[in-house]
Tab-separated table of C-alpha atoms and ligand atoms in Angstrom:
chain	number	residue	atom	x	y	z
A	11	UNK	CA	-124.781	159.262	22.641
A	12	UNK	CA	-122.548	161.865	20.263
A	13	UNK	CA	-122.082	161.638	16.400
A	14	UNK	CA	-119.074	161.235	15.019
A	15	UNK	CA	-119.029	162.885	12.083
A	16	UNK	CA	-116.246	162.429	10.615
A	17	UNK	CA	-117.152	158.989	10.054
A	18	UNK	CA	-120.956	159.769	9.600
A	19	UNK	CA	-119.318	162.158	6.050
A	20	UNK	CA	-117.332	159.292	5.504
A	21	UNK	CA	-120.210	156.892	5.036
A	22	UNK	CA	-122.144	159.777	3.343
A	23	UNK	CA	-120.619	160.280	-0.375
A	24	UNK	CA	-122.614	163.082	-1.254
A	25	UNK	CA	-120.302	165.376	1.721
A	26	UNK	CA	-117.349	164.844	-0.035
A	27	UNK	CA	-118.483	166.516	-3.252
A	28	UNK	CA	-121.417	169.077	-2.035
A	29	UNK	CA	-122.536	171.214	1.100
A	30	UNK	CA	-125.815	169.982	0.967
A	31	UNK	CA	-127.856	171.761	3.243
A	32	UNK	CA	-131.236	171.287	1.629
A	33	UNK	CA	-132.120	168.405	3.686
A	34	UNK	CA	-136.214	169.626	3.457
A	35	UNK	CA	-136.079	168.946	-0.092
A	36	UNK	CA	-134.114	165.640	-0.190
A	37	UNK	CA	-131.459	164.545	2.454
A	38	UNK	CA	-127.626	163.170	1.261
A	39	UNK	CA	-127.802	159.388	0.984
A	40	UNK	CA	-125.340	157.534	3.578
A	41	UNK	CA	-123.415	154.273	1.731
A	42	UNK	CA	-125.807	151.763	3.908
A	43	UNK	CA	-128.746	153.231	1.586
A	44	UNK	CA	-126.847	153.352	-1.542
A	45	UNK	CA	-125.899	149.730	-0.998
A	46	UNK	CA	-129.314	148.533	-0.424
A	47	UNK	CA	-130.318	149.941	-3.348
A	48	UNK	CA	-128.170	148.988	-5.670
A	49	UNK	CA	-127.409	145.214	-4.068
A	50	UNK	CA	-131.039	144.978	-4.964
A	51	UNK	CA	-131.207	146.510	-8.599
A	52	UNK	CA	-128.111	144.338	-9.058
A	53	UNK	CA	-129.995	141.318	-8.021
A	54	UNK	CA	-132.833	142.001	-9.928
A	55	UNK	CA	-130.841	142.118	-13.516
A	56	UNK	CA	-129.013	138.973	-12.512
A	57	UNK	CA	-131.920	135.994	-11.421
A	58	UNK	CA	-135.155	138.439	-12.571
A	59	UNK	CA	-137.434	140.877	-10.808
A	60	UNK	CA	-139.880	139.134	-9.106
A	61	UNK	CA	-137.100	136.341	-7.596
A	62	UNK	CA	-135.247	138.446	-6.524
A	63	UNK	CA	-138.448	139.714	-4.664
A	64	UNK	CA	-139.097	136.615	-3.334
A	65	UNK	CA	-135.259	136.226	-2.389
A	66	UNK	CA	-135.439	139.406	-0.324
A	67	UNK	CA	-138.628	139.066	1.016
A	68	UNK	CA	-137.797	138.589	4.632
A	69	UNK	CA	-135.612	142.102	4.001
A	70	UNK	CA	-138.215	143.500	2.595
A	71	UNK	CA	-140.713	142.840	5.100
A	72	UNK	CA	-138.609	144.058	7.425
A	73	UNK	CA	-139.241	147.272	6.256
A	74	UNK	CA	-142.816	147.595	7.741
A	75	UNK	CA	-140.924	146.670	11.164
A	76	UNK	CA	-138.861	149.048	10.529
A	77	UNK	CA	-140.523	152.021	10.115
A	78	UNK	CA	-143.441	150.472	12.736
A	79	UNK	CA	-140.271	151.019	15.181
A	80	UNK	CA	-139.540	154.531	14.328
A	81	UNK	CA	-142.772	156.423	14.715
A	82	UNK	CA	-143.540	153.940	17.176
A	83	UNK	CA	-146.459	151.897	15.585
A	84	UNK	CA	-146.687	148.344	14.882
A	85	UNK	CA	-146.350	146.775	11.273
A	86	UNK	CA	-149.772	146.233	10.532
A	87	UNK	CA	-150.476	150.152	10.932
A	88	UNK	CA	-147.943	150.689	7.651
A	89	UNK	CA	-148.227	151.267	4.694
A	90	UNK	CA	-145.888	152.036	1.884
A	91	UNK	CA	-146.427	153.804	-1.171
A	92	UNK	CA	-144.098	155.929	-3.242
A	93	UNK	CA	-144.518	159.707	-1.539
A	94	UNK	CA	-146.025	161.409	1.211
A	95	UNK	CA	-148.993	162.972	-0.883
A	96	UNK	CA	-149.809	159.352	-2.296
A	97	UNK	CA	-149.832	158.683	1.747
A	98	UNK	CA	-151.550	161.240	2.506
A	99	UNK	CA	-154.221	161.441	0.236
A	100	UNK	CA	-155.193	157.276	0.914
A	101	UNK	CA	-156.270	158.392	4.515
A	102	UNK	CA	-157.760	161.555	2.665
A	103	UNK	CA	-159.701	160.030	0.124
A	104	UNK	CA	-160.787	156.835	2.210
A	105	UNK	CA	-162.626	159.265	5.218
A	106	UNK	CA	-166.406	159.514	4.224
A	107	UNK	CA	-167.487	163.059	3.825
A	108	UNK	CA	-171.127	164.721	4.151
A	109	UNK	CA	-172.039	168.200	2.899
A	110	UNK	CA	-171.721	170.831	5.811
A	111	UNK	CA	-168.783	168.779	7.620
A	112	UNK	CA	-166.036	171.110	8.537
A	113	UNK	CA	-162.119	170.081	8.479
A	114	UNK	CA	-160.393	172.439	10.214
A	115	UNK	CA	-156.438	172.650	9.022
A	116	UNK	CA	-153.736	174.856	9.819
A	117	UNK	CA	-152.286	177.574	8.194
A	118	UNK	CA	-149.057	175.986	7.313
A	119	UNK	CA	-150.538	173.651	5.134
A	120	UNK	CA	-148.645	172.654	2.325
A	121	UNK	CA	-150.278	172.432	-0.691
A	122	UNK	CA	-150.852	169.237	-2.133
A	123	UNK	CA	-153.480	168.842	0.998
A	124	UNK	CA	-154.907	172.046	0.529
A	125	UNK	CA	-156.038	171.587	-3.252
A	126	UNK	CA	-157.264	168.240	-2.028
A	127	UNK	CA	-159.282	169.932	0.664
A	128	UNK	CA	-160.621	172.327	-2.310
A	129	UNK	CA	-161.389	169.707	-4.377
A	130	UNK	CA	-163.477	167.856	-1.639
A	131	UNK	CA	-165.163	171.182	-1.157
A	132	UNK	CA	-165.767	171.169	-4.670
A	133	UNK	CA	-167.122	167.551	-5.026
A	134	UNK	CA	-168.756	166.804	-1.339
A	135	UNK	CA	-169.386	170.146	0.069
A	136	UNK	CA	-167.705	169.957	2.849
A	137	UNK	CA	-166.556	173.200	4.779
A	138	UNK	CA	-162.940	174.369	5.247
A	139	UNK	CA	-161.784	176.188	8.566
A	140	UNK	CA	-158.590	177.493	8.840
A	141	UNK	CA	-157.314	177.262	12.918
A	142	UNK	CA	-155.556	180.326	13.279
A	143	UNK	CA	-152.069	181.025	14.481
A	144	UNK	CA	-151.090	182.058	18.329
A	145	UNK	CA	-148.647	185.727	18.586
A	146	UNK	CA	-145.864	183.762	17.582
A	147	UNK	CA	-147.288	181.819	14.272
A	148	UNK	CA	-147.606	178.606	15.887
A	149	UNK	CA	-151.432	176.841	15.224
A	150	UNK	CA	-153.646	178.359	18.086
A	151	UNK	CA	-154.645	175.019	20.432
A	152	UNK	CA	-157.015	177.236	22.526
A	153	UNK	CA	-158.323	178.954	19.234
A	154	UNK	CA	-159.140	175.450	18.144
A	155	UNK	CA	-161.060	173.933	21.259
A	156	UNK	CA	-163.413	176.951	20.521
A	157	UNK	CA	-163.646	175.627	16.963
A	158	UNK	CA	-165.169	172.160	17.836
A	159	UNK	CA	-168.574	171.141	17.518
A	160	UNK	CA	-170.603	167.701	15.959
A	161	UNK	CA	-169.543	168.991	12.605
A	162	UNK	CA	-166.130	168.389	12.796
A	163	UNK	CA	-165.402	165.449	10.629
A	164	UNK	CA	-161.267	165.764	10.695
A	165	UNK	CA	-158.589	167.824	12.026
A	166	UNK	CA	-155.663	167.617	9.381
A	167	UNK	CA	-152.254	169.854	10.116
A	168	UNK	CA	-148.982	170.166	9.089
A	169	UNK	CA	-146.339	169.579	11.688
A	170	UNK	CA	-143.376	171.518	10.384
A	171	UNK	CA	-144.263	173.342	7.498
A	172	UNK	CA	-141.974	172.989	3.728
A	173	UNK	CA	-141.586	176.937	4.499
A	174	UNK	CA	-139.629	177.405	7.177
A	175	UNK	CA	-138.507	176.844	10.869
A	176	UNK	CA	-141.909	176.782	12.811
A	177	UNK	CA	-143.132	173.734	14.891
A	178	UNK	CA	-146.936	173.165	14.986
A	179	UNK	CA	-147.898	171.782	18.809
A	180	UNK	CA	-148.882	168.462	16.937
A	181	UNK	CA	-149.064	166.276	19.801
A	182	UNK	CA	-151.618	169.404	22.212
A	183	UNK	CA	-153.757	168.872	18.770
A	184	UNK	CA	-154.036	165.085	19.356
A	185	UNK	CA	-155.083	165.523	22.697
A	186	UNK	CA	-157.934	167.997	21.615
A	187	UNK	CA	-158.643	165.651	18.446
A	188	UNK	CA	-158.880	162.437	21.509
A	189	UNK	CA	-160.920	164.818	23.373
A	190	UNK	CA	-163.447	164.941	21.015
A	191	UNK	CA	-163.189	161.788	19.374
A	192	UNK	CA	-162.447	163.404	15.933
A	193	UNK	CA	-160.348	161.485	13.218
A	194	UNK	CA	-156.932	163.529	13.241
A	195	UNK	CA	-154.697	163.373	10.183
A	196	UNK	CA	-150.932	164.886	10.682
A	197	UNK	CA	-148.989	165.719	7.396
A	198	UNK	CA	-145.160	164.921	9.025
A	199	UNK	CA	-143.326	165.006	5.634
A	200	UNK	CA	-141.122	167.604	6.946
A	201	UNK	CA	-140.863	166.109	10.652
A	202	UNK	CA	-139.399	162.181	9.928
A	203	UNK	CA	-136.385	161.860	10.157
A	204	UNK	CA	-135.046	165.329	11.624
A	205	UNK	CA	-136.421	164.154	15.291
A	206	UNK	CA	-138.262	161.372	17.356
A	207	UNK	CA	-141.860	160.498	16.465
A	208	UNK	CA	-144.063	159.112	18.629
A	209	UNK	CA	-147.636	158.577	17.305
A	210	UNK	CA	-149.096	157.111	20.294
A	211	UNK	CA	-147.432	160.657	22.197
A	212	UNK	CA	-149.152	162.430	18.829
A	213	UNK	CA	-152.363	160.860	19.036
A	214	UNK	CA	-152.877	160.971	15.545
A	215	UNK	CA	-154.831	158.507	13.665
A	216	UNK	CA	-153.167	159.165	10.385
A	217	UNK	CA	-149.942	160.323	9.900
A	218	UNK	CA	-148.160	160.558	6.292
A	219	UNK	CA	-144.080	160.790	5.397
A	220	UNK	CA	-141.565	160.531	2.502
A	221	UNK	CA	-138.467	158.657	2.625
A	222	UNK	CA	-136.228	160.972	0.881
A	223	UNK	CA	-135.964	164.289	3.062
A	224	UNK	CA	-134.164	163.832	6.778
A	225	UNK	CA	-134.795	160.332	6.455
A	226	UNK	CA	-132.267	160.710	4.119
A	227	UNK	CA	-133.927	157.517	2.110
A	228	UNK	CA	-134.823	157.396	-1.800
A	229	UNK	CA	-136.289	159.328	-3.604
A	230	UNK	CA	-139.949	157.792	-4.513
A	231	UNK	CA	-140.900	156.430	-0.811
A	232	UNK	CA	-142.957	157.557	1.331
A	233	UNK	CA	-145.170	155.879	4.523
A	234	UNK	CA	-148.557	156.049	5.629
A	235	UNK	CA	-149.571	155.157	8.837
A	236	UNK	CA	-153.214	154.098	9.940
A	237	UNK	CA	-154.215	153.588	13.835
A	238	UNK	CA	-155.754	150.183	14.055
A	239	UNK	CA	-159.109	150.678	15.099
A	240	UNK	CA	-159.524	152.686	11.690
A	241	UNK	CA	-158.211	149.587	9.400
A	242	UNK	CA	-161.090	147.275	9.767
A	243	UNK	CA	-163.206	150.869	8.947
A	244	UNK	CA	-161.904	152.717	6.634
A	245	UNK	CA	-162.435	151.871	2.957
A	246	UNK	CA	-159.584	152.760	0.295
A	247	UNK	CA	-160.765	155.394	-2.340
A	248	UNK	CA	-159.007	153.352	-4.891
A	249	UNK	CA	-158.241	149.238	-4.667
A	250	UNK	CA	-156.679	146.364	-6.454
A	251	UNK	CA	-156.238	142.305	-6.007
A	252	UNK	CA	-153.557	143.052	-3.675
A	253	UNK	CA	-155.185	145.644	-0.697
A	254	UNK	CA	-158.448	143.805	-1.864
A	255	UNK	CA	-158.278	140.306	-3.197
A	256	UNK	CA	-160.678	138.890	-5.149
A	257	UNK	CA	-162.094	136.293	-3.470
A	258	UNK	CA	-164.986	134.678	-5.656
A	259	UNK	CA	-166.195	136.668	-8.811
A	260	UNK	CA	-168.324	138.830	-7.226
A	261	UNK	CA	-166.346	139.837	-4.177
A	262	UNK	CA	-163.423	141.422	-3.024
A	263	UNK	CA	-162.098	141.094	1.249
A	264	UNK	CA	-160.090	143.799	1.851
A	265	UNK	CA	-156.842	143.345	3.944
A	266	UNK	CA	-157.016	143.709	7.287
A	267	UNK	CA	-153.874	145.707	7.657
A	268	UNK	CA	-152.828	148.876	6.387
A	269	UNK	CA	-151.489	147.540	3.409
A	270	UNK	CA	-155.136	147.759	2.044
A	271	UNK	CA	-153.587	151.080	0.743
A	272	UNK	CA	-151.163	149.252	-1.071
A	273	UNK	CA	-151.356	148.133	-4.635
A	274	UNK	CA	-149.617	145.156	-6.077
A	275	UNK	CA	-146.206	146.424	-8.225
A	276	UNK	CA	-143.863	148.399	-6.208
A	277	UNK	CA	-140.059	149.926	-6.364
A	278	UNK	CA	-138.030	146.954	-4.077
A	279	UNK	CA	-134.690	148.674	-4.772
A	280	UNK	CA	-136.379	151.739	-3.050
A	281	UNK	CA	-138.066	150.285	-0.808
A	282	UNK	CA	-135.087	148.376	0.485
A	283	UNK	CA	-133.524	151.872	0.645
A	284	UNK	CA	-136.191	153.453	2.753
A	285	UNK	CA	-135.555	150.322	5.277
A	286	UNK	CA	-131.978	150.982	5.408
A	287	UNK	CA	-132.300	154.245	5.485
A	288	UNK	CA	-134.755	153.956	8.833
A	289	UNK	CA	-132.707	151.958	10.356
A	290	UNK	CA	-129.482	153.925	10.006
A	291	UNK	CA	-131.479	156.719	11.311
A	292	UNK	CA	-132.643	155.097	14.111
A	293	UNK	CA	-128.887	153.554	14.979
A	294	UNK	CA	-127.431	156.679	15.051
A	295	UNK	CA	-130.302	158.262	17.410
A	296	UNK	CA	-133.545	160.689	16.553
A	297	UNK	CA	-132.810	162.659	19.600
A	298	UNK	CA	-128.875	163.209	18.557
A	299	UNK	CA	-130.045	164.172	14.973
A	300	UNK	CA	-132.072	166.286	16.177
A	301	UNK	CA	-129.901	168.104	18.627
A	302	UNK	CA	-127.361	168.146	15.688
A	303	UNK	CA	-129.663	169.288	13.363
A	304	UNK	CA	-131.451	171.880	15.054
A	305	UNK	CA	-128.473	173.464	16.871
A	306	UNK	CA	-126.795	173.787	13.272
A	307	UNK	CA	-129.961	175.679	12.027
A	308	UNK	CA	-129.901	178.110	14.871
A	309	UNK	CA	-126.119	178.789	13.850
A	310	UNK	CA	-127.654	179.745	10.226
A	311	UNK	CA	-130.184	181.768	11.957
A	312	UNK	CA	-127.723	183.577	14.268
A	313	UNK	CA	-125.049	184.095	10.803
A	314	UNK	CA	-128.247	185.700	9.065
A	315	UNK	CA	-128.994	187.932	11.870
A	316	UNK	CA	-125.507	189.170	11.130
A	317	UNK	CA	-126.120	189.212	7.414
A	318	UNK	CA	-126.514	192.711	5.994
A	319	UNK	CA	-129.996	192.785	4.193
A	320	UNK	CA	-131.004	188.960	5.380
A	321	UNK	CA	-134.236	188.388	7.256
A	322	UNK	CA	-135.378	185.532	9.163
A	323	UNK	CA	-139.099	184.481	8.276
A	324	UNK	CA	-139.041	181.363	10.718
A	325	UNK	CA	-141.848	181.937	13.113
A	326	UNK	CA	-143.323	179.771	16.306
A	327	UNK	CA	-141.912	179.427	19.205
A	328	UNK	CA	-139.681	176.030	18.584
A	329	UNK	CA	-137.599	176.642	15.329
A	330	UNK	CA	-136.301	173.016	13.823
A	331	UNK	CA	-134.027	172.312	11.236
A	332	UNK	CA	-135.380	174.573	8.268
A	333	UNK	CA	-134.390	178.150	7.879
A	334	UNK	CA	-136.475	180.541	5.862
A	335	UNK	CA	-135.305	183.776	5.084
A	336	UNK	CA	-134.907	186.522	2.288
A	337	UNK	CA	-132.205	189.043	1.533
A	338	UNK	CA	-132.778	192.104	0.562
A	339	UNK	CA	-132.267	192.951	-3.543
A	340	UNK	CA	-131.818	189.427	-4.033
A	341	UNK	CA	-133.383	186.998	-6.678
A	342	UNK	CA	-133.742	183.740	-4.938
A	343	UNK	CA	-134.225	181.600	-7.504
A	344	UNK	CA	-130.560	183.272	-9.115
A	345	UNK	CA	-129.364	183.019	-5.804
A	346	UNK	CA	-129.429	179.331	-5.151
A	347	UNK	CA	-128.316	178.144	-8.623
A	348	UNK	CA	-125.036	180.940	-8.379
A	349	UNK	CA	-124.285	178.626	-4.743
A	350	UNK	CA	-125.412	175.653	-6.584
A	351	UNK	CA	-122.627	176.363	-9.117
A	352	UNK	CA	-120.048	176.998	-6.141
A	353	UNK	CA	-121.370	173.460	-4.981
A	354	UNK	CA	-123.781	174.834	-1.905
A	355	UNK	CA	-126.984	173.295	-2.094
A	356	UNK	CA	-129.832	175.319	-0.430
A	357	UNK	CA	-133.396	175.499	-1.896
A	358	UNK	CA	-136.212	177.988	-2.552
A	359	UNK	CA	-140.086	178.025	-1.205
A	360	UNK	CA	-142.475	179.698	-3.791
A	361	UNK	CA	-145.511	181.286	-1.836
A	362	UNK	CA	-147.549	178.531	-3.529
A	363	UNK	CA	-146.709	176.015	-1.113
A	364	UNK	CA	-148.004	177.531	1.371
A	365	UNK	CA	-150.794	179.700	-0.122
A	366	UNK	CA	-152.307	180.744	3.745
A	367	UNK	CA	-149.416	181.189	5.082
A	368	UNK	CA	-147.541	183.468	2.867
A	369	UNK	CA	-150.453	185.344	1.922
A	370	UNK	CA	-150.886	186.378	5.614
A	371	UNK	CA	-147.599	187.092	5.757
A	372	UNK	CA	-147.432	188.263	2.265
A	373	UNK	CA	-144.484	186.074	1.957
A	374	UNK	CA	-142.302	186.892	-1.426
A	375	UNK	CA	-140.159	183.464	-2.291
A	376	UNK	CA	-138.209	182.575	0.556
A	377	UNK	CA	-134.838	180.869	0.661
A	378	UNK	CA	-133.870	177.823	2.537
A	379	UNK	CA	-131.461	176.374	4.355
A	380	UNK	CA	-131.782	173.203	5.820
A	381	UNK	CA	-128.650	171.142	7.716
A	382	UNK	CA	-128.600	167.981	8.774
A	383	UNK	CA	-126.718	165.718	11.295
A	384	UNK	CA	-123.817	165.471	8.403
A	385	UNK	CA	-123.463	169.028	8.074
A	386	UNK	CA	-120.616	171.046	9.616
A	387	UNK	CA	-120.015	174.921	10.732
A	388	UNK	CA	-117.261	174.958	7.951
A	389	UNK	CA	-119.928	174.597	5.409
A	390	UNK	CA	-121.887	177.313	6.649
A	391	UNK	CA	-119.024	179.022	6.266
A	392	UNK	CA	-118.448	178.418	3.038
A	393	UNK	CA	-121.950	179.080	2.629
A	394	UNK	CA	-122.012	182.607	4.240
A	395	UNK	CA	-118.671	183.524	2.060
A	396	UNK	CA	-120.502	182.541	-0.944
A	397	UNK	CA	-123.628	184.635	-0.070
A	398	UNK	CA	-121.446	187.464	0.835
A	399	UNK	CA	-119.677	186.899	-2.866
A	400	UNK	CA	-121.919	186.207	-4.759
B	24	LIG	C1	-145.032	169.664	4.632
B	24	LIG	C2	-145.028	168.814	3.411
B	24	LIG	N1	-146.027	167.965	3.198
B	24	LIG	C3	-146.071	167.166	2.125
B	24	LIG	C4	-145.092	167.226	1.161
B	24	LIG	C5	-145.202	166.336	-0.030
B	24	LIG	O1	-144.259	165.314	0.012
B	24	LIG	P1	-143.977	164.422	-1.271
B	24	LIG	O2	-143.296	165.318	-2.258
B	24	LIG	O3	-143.147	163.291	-0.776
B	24	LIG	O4	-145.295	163.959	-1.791
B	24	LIG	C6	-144.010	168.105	1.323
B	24	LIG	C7	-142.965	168.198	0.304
B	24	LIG	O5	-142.158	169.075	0.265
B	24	LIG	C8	-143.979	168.920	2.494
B	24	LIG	O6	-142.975	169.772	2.699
């Protein structure tokens, strides 16, 4: 299967008005989305919020379905909530912690897990261990089999990091974390959406996402998913009458699905979005968006190499669709609100984000470019005559 894209910008509003390519911080909306959301808000005003819920609800349980099909789970291993660190963070928070149990996370880790893993340090006393990178920058697999032992309570990595290009071997860390029948949590904010996911393939028992980046979905979504063996075990850190009913006045029965992570008011507009948005995804093919995506990133990478002053900072061995890079004598910040002004959208990564990484590194703020299927080689033209401008 190919993309057309002429009609994929057609049905994609924002392409008419921007080059977006800043996909890694929130993807262009196609017209299916846009519809779903507003045919909902629109229904809403006119017969009320909660029938309108209850008009939609087959719709809007087809959501679950939904994005059960595209990472390849079933519905009662989803959850959704409004972000990937709310997603995140339920698996987290839920996993019972002793003092002297070890995570061990890579060093792409963004940092809304890290500060999470500080604060459980802080509060349980658990130990932190950092797997480190192979020659290239990808997470070491052989460095972390020699890193296992009983005290290993969770591996939790980042897949593709916010900061650039590299590709964790998420799926050769499931097999270790199988191996050794250790919980495995896999941040893949940055991977749904821009390429096929497969959790079974992963072997992850946790996996978190947001709806708004190459999903191209909402803003406000995100999806956790739980393996089912963990739902009848793992205990939410937080609950309410709708992931725990109360059943008599003294007790609560959790759900038996994943949606024990849920809590009872939620955005339907967006979440109608995020199913429209998964399913448009899925109709036009992860493996085309990917090729698309990714072969449209290399072209950046290849203009850059070109670029007097530009350096790539993508490492790994598999580069996806992000592009980090800096140029020398060049504010970052200034330089993506001059393109933003020119109507190029690319994005910045503060060395914050990804404390470990950049500090090893010793990373300044990056720039980033990140295309999607909609993108074209004319707007990285335009892009690359606006750098050279500018
Ligand atoms: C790798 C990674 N993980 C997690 C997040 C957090 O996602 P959200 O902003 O949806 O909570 C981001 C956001 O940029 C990210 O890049």
């Amino acid at each position: 299967m190919t993309l057309d894209i002429a009609k994929i910008r057609a049905r994609t509003p924002g392409t008419q008005h921007v080059a977006h390519l800043i996909a890694s911080g929130a993807g262009l909306m196609p017209q299916p989305v846009i519809d779903a959301l507003q045919k909902h808000i629109a229904l809403e005003a006119r017969i009320g919020g909660y029938e309108a819920a209850a008009q939609e609800v087959e719709c809007l349980d087809g959501v679950y379905a939904s994005v059960a099909r595209l990472i390849g789970a079933t519905s009662r291993e989803i959850a959704l909530v409004e972000n990937a660190t709310v997603a995140w963070c339920h698996a987290f928070y839920a996993l019972p912690f002793k003092p002297g149990d070890r995570i061990l996370t890579s060093e792409a880790e963004y940092a809304a897990n890290y500060v999470a893993f500080l604060q459980r340090q802080k509060r349980d006393g658990i130990v932190i261990d950092v797997i480190p990178s192979d020659v290239d920058g990808a997470l070491d697999v052989s460095a972390l089999e020699t890193m296992i032992d009983e005290r290993v309570a969770l591996i939790a990595i980042t897949w593709i990091p916010t900061n650039g290009g590299l590709v964790n071997p998420a799926a050769e860390v499931g097999r270790v974390a199988r191996k050794h029948g250790i919980p495995y949590l896999l941040d893949a904010c940055q991977a749904v959406g821009q390429m096929p996911v497969d959790v079974t393939a992963l072997g992850c028992d946790f996996l978190s996402a947001t709806g708004r980046k190459f999903l191209c979905g909402p803003r406000g979504t995100g999806f956790l998913y739980v393996r089912e063996p963990w739902l009848v075990k793992l205990e939410p850190a937080m609950i309410d009458h709708f992931g725990a009913p109360w059943t008599d006045c003294d007790t609560y029965t959790l759900r038996d699905d994943a949606r024990r992570f849920e809590t009872w008011e939620n955005a339907y507009a967006l979440r109608a979005g995020l199913g429209a948005a998964v399913e448009y995804a899925m109709d036009l093919g992860l493996d085309v968006i990917q090729e698309r995506a990714w072969q449209l990133a290399d072209s950046v990478r290849a203009r850059l190499r070109e670029f007097p002053g530009a350096v790539v900072r993508d490492i790994g061995r598999e580069h996806c669709a992000i592009v980090s890079f800096t140029i020398d004598g060049r504010d970052p910040r200034e330089t993506v609100m001059k393109l933003r002004a020119q109507g190029i959208n690319i994005g910045a990564s503060d060395p914050s984000s990804t404390r470990l990484d950049a500090e090893a590194r010793s990373l300044p703020t990056l720039l980033r470019v990140a295309p999607h299927y909609y993108n074209t080689e004319d707007e990285l033209d335009r892009l690359f005559n606006a750098l050279a401008t500018t």
